[in-house]
Amino acid sequence: MALHHFHLKADWPGGRNEVGYIEADQLKTKISIPKEMDGPHIGTNPDEMLLGAAATCYIISLAAMIERARLPLAHMEMDSEGIVDVTNGIFTYKKIIHKPKVFLTKDAEQKHLKRLEQLVEQAESSCMISKAIAGNVELELQAETGIQ
């Protein structure tokens, strides 16, 4: 078994509407509460970071699966949306929706497209971030696949 350790240092100057700073290897940014939650909206925030973690994990997992399957990939991109509910002052991350658009080259066959569609579905369950938030945050997939 291999354990990988990731470290993050956070500096926070004080109250709720201050601006802090985080640093972790390649991630270096200011942090604050977003404007939607009456914050200063400087740098990133936990909501964006969770969405970013889920989205990057999904698309990297999918890319690796496509590569292992040797599918003729032409283009892949994705939009993701995070939905946070605020009820009685309690913030709950309700849902993440991934909207990947994945297209194979024009010489791809129908069997390739069928396999791609399977992988698009499977990538969510193989992603470690999806596994980590399962049961707490609903995950939805709105995929578009095809041959260009």
XYZ file of C-alpha atoms in Angstrom:
148
model
C 0.000 0.000 0.000
C 1.278 3.466 -0.856
C 0.171 6.494 1.107
C 0.452 9.896 -0.534
C 0.557 12.929 1.728
C -0.610 16.362 0.607
C -0.039 19.448 2.728
C -1.693 22.840 2.802
C -0.803 25.881 4.881
C -3.527 28.421 5.619
C -3.112 31.922 7.013
C -6.223 33.721 8.256
C -6.051 37.223 9.716
C -9.196 37.292 11.825
C -12.953 37.544 11.393
C -15.486 36.171 8.956
C -15.044 38.770 6.211
C -11.259 38.858 6.176
C -9.086 37.595 3.333
C -6.723 34.718 3.955
C -4.150 32.842 1.946
C -3.538 29.169 1.244
C -0.515 27.445 -0.198
C -0.085 23.811 -1.200
C 2.646 22.862 -3.673
C 1.073 24.174 -6.930
C -1.946 25.877 -5.323
C -1.282 29.379 -4.025
C -4.203 31.776 -3.693
C -6.132 34.204 -1.558
C -9.301 32.906 0.063
C -12.468 34.532 1.332
C -16.194 34.059 1.529
C -17.917 34.492 -1.865
C -20.193 37.431 -2.617
C -23.192 35.064 -2.813
C -22.708 34.508 0.914
C -22.099 38.181 1.718
C -18.336 37.896 1.745
C -15.572 40.023 0.204
C -15.232 37.677 -2.827
C -11.426 37.836 -3.054
C -9.530 34.788 -4.277
C -11.230 31.432 -4.139
C -13.470 29.832 -1.537
C -14.330 26.367 -0.218
C -17.325 26.036 -2.556
C -15.211 26.640 -5.663
C -12.446 24.430 -4.332
C -14.774 21.462 -3.742
C -16.258 21.942 -7.200
C -12.751 22.203 -8.662
C -11.606 19.052 -6.870
C -14.626 17.078 -8.070
C -14.383 18.389 -11.650
C -10.649 17.877 -12.089
C -10.814 14.422 -10.532
C -13.639 13.414 -12.870
C -12.070 14.730 -16.083
C -8.602 13.343 -15.302
C -10.128 9.954 -14.404
C -12.124 9.971 -17.637
C -9.065 10.932 -19.687
C -7.063 8.049 -18.187
C -9.889 5.602 -18.884
C -10.207 6.793 -22.490
C -6.453 6.437 -22.958
C -6.409 2.906 -21.479
C -9.313 1.940 -23.765
C -7.355 3.349 -26.731
C -10.323 5.329 -27.962
C -9.614 7.873 -30.722
C -10.279 11.053 -28.739
C -10.781 14.241 -30.754
C -11.883 16.715 -28.088
C -12.926 16.800 -24.445
C -14.125 19.690 -22.286
C -16.418 20.084 -19.320
C -18.507 22.569 -17.407
C -19.416 21.807 -13.805
C -21.884 23.443 -11.453
C -22.030 23.339 -7.671
C -25.290 24.013 -5.845
C -25.235 25.198 -2.223
C -28.431 25.442 -0.206
C -28.802 28.023 2.538
C -31.710 27.276 4.843
C -32.085 28.994 8.223
C -28.487 30.177 8.027
C -27.142 26.654 7.490
C -25.006 26.150 4.375
C -25.215 22.718 2.726
C -23.414 21.670 -0.439
C -26.316 19.891 -2.162
C -25.238 18.897 -5.645
C -22.467 18.866 -8.219
C -23.419 18.585 -11.879
C -20.742 17.614 -14.410
C -21.461 18.401 -18.058
C -18.687 16.754 -20.087
C -18.559 17.030 -23.860
C -16.450 14.221 -25.289
C -15.996 13.594 -28.983
C -14.124 10.915 -30.869
C -12.364 11.394 -34.204
C -14.372 11.015 -37.409
C -12.832 7.593 -38.085
C -14.224 6.184 -34.804
C -16.663 3.290 -35.024
C -19.979 2.837 -33.227
C -18.339 0.319 -30.856
C -15.898 3.079 -29.816
C -18.762 5.473 -29.134
C -20.599 2.851 -27.085
C -17.448 2.231 -25.015
C -16.969 5.977 -24.555
C -20.498 6.334 -23.219
C -19.783 3.584 -20.677
C -16.561 5.246 -19.573
C -18.235 8.647 -19.192
C -20.591 7.015 -16.667
C -17.906 4.939 -14.932
C -15.472 7.809 -14.438
C -17.637 9.338 -11.710
C -17.577 6.199 -9.579
C -13.830 5.691 -10.030
C -12.864 9.236 -9.011
C -11.560 9.420 -5.429
C -13.177 12.816 -4.775
C -16.560 11.462 -5.864
C -16.040 8.528 -3.510
C -15.084 10.905 -0.682
C -18.248 12.993 -0.965
C -20.640 10.149 -1.820
C -23.677 10.141 0.433
C -23.172 13.801 1.315
C -23.297 15.631 -2.023
C -25.484 14.487 -4.904
C -23.561 13.939 -8.135
C -25.283 14.373 -11.495
C -23.921 13.777 -14.972
C -25.199 15.547 -18.084
C -22.889 14.207 -20.756
C -22.718 14.875 -24.469
C -20.766 12.378 -26.567
C -20.343 11.899 -30.262
C -18.120 11.537 -33.279
C -16.708 14.648 -34.936
